[in-house]
mmCIF file of C-alpha atoms and ligand atoms in Angstrom:
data_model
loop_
_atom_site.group_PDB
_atom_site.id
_atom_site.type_symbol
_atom_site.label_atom_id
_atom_site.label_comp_id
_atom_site.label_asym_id
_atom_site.label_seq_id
_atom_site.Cartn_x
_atom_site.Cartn_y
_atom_site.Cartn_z
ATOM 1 C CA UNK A 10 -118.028 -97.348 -8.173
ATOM 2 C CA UNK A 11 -121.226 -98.417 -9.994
ATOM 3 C CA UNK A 12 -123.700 -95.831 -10.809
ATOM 4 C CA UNK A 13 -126.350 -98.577 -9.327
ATOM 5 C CA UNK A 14 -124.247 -98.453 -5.986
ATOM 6 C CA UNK A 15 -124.765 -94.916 -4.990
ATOM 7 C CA UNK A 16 -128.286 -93.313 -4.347
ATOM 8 C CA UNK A 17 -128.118 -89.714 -5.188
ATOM 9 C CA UNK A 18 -130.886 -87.210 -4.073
ATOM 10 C CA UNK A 19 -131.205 -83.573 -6.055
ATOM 11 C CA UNK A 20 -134.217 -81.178 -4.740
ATOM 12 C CA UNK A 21 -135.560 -78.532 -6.682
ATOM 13 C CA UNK A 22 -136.068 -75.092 -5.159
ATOM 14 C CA UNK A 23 -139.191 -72.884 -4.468
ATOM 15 C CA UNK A 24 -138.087 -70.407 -7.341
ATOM 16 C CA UNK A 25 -138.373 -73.257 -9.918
ATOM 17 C CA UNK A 26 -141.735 -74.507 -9.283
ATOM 18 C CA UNK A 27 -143.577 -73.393 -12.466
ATOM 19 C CA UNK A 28 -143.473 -75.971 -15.005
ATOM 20 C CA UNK A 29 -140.890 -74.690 -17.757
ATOM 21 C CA UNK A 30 -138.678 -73.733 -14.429
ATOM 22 C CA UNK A 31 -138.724 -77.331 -13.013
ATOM 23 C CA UNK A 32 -137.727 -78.813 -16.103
ATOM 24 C CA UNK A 33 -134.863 -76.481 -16.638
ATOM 25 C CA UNK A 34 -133.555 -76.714 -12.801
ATOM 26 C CA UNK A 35 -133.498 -80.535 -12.798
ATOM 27 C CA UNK A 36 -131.609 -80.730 -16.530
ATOM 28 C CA UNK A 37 -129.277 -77.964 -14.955
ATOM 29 C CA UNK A 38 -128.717 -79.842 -11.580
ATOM 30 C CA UNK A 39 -128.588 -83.308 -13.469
ATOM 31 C CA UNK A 40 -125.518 -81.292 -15.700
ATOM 32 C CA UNK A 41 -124.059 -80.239 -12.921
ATOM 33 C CA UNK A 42 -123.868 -84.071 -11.621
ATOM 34 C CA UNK A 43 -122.767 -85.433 -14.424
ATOM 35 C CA UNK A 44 -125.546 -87.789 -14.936
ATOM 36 C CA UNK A 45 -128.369 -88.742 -16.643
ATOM 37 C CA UNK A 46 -131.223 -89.470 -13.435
ATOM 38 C CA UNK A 47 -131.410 -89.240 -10.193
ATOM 39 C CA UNK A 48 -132.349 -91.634 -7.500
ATOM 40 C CA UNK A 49 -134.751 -89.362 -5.996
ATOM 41 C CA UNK A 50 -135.981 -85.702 -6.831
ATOM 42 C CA UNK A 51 -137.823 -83.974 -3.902
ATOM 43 C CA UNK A 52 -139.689 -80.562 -4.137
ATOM 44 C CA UNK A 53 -137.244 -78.371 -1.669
ATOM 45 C CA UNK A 54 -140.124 -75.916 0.249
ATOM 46 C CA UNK A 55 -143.806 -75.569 0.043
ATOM 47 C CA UNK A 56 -144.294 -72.606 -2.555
ATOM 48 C CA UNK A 57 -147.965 -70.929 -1.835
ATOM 49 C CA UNK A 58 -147.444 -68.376 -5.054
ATOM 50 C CA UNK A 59 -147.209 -71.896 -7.666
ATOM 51 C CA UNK A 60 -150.021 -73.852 -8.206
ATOM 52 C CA UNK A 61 -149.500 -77.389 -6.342
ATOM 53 C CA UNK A 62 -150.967 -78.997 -9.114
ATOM 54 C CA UNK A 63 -148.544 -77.458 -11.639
ATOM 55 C CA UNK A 64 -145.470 -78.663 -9.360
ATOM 56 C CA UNK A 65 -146.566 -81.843 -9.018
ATOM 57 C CA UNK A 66 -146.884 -82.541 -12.727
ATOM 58 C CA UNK A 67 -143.998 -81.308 -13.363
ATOM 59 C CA UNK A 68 -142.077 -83.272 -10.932
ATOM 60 C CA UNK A 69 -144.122 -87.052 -12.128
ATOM 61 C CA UNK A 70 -143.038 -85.727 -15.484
ATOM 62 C CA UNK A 71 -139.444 -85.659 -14.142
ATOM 63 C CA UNK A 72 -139.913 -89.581 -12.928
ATOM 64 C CA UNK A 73 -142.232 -90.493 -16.113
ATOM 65 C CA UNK A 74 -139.052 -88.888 -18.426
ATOM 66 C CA UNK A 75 -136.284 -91.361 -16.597
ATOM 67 C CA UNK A 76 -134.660 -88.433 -15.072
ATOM 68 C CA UNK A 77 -135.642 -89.727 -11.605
ATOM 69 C CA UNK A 78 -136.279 -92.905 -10.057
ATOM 70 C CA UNK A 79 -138.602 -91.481 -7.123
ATOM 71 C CA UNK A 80 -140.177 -88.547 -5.965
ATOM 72 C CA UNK A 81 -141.093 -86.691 -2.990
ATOM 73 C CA UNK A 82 -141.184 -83.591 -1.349
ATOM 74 C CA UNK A 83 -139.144 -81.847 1.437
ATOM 75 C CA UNK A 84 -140.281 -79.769 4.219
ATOM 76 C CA UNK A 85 -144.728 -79.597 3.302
ATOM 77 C CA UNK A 86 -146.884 -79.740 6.346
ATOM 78 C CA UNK A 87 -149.338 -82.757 6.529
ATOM 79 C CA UNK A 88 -152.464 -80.844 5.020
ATOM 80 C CA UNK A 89 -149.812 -79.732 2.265
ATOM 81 C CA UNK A 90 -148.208 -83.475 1.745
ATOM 82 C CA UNK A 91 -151.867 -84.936 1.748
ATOM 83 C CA UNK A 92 -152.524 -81.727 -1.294
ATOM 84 C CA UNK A 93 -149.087 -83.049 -3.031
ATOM 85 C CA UNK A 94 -149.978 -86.454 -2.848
ATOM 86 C CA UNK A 95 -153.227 -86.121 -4.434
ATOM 87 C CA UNK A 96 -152.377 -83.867 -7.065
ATOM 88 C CA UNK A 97 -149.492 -86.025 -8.194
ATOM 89 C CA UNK A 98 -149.943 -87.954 -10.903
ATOM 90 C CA UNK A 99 -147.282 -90.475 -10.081
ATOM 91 C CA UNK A 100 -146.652 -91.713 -5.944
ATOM 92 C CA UNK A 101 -144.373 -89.855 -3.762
ATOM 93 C CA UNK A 102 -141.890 -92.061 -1.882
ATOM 94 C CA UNK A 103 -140.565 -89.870 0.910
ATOM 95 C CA UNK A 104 -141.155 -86.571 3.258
ATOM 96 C CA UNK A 105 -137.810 -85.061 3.814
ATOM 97 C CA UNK A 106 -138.168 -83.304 7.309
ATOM 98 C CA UNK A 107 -135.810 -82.239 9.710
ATOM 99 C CA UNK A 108 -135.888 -84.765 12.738
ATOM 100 C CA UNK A 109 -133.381 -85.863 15.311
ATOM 101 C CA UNK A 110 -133.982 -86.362 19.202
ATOM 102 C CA UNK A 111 -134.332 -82.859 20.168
ATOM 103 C CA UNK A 112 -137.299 -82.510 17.440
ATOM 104 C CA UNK A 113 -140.679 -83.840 18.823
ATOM 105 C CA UNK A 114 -141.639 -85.192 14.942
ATOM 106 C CA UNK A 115 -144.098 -87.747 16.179
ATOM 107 C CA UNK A 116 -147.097 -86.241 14.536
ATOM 108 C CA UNK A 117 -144.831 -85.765 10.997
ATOM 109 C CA UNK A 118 -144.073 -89.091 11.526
ATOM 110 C CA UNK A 119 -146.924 -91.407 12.095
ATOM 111 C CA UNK A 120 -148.567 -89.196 9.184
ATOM 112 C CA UNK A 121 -145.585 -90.904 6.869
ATOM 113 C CA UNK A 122 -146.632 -94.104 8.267
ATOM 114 C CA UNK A 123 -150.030 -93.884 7.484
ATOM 115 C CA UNK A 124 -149.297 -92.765 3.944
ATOM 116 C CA UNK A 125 -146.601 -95.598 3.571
ATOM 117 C CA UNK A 126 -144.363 -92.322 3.121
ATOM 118 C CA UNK A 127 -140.458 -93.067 4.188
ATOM 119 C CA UNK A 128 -139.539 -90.023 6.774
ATOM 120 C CA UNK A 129 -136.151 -89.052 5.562
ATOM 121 C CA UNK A 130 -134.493 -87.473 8.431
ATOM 122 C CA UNK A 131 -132.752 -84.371 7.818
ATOM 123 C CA UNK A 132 -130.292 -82.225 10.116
ATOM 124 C CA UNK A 133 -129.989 -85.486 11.685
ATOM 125 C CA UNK A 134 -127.667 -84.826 14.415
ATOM 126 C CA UNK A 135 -129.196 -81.180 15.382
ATOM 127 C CA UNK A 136 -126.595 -79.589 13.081
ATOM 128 C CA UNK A 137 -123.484 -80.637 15.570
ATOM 129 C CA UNK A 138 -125.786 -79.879 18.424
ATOM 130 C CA UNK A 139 -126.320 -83.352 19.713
ATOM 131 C CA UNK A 140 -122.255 -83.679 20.687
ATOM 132 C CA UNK A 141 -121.631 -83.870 24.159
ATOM 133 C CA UNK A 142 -125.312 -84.328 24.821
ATOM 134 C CA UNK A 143 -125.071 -86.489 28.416
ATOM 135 C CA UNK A 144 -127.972 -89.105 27.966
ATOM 136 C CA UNK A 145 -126.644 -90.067 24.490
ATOM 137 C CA UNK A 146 -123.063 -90.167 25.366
ATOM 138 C CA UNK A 147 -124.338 -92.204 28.599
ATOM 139 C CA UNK A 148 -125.832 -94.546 26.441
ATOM 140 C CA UNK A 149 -123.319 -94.419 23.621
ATOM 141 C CA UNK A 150 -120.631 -95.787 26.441
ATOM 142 C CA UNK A 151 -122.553 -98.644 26.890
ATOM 143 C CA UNK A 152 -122.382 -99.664 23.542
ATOM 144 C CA UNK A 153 -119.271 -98.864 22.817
ATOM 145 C CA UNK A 154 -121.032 -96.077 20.171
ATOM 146 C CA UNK A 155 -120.396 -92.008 19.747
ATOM 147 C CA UNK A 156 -123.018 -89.748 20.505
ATOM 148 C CA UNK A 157 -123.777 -89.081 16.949
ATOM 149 C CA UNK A 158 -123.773 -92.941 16.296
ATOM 150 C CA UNK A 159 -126.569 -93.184 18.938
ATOM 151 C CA UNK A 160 -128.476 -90.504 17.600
ATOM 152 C CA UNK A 161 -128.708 -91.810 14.135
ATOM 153 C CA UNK A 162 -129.239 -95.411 16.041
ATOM 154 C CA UNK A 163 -132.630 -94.092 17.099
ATOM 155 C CA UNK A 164 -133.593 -92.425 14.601
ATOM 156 C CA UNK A 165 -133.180 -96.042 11.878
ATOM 157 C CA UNK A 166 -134.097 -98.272 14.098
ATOM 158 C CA UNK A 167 -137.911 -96.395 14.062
ATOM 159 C CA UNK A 168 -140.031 -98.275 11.463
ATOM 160 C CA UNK A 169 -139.878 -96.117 7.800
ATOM 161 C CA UNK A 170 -137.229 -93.699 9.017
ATOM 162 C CA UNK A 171 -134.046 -92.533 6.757
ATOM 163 C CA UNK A 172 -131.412 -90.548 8.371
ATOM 164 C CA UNK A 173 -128.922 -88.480 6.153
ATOM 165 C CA UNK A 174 -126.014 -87.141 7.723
ATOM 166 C CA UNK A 175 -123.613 -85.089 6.488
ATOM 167 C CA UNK A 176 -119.855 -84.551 7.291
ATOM 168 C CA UNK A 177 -116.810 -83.101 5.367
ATOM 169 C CA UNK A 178 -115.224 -85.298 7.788
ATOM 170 C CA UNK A 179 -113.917 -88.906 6.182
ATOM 171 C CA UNK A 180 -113.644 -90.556 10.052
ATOM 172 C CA UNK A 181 -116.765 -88.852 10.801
ATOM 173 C CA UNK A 182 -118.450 -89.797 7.797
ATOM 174 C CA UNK A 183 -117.124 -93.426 8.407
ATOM 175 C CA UNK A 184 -118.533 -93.092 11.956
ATOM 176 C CA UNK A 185 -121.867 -92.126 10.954
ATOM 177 C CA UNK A 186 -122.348 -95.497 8.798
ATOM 178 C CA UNK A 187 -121.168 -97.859 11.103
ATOM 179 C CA UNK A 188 -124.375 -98.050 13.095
ATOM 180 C CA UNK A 189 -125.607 -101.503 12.006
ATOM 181 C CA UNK A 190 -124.081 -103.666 14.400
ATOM 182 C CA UNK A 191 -125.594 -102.615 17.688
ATOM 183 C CA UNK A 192 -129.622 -102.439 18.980
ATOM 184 C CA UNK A 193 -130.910 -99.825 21.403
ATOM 185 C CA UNK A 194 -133.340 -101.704 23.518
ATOM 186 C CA UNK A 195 -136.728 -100.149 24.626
ATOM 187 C CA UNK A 196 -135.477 -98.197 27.788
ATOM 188 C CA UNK A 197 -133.088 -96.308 25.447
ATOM 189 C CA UNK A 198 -135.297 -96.018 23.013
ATOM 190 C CA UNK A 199 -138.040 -94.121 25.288
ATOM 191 C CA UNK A 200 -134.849 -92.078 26.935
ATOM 192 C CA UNK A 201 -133.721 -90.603 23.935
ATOM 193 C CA UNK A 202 -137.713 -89.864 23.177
ATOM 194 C CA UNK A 203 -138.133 -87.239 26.376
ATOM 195 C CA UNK A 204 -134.626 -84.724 24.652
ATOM 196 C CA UNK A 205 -137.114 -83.158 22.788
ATOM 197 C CA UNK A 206 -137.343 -79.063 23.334
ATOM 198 C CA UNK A 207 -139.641 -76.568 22.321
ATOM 199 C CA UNK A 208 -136.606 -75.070 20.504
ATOM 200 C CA UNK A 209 -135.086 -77.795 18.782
ATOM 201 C CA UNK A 210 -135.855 -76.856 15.361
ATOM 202 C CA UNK A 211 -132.591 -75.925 13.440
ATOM 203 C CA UNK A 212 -134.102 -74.708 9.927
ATOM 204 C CA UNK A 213 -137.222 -72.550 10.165
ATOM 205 C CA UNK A 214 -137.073 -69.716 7.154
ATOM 206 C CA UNK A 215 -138.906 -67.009 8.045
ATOM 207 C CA UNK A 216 -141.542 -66.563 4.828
ATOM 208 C CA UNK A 217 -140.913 -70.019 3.632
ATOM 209 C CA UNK A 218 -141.431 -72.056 6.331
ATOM 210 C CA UNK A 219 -145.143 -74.008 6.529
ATOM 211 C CA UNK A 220 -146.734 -73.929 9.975
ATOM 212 C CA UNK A 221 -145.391 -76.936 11.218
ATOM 213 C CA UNK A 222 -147.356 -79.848 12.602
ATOM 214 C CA UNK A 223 -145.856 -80.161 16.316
HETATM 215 N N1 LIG B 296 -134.573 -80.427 2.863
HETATM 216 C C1 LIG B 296 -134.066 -79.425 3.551
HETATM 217 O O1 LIG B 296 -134.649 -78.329 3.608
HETATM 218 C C2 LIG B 296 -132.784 -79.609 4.318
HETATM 219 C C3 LIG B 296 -132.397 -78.664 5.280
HETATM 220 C C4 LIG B 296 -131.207 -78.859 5.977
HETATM 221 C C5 LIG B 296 -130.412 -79.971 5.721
HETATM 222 N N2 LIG B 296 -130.821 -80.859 4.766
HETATM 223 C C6 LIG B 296 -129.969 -82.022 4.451
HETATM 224 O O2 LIG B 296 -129.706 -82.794 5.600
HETATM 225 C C7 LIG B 296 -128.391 -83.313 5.561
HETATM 226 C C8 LIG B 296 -127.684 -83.071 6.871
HETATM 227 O O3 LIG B 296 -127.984 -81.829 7.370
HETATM 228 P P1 LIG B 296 -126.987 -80.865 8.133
HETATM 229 O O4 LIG B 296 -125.645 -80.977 7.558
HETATM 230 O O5 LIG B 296 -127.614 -79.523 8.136
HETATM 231 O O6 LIG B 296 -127.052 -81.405 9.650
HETATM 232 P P2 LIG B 296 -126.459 -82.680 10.436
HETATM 233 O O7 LIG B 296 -126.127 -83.803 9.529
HETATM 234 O O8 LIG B 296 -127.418 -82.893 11.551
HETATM 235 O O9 LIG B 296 -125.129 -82.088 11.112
HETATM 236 C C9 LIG B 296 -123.988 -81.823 10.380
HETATM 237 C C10 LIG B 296 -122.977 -81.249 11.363
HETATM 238 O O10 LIG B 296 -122.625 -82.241 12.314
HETATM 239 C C11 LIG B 296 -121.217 -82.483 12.259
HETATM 240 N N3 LIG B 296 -121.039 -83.944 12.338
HETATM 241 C C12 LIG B 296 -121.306 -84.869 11.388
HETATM 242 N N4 LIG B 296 -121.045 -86.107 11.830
HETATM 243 C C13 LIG B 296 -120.589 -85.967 13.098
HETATM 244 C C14 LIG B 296 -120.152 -86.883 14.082
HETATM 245 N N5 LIG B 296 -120.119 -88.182 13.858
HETATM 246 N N6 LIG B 296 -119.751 -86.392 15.280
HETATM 247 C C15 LIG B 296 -119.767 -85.072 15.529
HETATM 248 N N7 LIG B 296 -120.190 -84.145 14.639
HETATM 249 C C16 LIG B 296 -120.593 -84.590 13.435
HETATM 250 C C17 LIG B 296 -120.743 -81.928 10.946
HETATM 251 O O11 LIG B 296 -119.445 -81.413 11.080
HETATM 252 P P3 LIG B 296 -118.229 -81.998 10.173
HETATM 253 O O12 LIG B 296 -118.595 -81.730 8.750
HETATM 254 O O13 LIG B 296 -117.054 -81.206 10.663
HETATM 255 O O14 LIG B 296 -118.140 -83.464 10.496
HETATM 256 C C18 LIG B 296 -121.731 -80.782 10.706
HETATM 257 O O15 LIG B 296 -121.311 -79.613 11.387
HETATM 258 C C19 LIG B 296 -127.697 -82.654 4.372
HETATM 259 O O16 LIG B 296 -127.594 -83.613 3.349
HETATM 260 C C20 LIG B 296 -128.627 -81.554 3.951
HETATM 261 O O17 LIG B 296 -128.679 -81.367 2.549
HETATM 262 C C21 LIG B 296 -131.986 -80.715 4.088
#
């Protein structure tokens, strides 16, 4: 497969924010690949004992070297992706952020928007929770989709939304691509807006975790 075919992410994590640390982790990570750049390089979790400003040189540097095509960060707050954004010397792409229909994201989201910031979509499918769920299934039988398939549905067919799935499953991970040939129309679209639950948030690290914008 061409290299030019396959869009790889790499994150660095909290304990590698200082600037010497950063450019160590992403050589080490890019070693570990096998290759010379990455498609995109996110910051992995807000860090409030680094210096933002530090981090986000480091990680233009990172793009400005060739080791990485974009840049963005993963899991900052809005008052923290507004600090990221300017502090960086070069533009972030993306906020990766959990999201999936039991999340109420809306605020995360239209933030992205007004940045021009793509929401990448992490955990999804809930983690696995979303199977069985009845409204998606429901909706899922009428177009001949899987539960997961309608999840992810919603989730791309929102303007500057990413969804990543993962699976160690090849049907599965076959499944979760082949979601480009149907349309949710508005009614399912607004349906699949009221699963949202005040615990639907999957990854919350105590300590590490930003107070979330809900
Ligand atoms: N930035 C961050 O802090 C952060 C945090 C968490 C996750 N992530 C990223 O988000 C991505 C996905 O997250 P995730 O794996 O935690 O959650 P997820 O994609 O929402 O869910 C994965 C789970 O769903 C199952 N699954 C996948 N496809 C399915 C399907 N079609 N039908 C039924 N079950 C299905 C998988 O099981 P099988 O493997 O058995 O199919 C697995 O147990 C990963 O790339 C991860 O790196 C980022």
């Amino acid at each position: 497969m061409p290299r030019s075919d396959i869009f790889v992410c790499s994150k660095v994590s909290h304990e590698n924010l200082h600037t010497s640390d950063f450019a160590r982790s992403v050589d080490e990570s890019l070693r570990a690949l096998g290759l010379d750049y990455v498609d995109l390089l996110l910051v992995h979790w807000p860090e409030k004992n680094t210096p933002l400003t530090e981090t986000m040189g480091a990680l233009a540097k990172a793009k400005r070297d060739g080791l990485a095509r974009h840049i963005g960060v993963a899991n900052f707050n809005i008052a923290m992706l507004d600090d990221a954004i300017r502090l960086c010397p070069e533009p972030l792409v993306t906020l990766q952020a959990e999201c999936h229909p039991y999340l109420d994201q809306s605020k995360v989201i239209a933030a992205c928007r007004a940045r021009g910031l793509v929401l990448t979509a992490y955990c999804p499918l809930a983690r696995g929770r979303i199977q069985g769920d009845t409204v998606l299934t429901e909706i899922g039988l009428r177009h001949g989709k899987t539960c997961a398939q309608v999840a992810l549905r919603w989730l791309m067919q929102q303007d500057l939304i990413a969804a990543i799935p993962r699976s160690s499953n090849a049907a599965r991970i076959a499944e979760n691509i082949d979601v480009f040939d149907f349309q949710l129309d508005d009614e399912d679209m607004a349906r699949i807006g009221t699963l949202k639950r005040p615990d639907g948030r999957t990854a919350n690290p105590v300590g590490r975790a930003p107070v979330w914008d809900m």
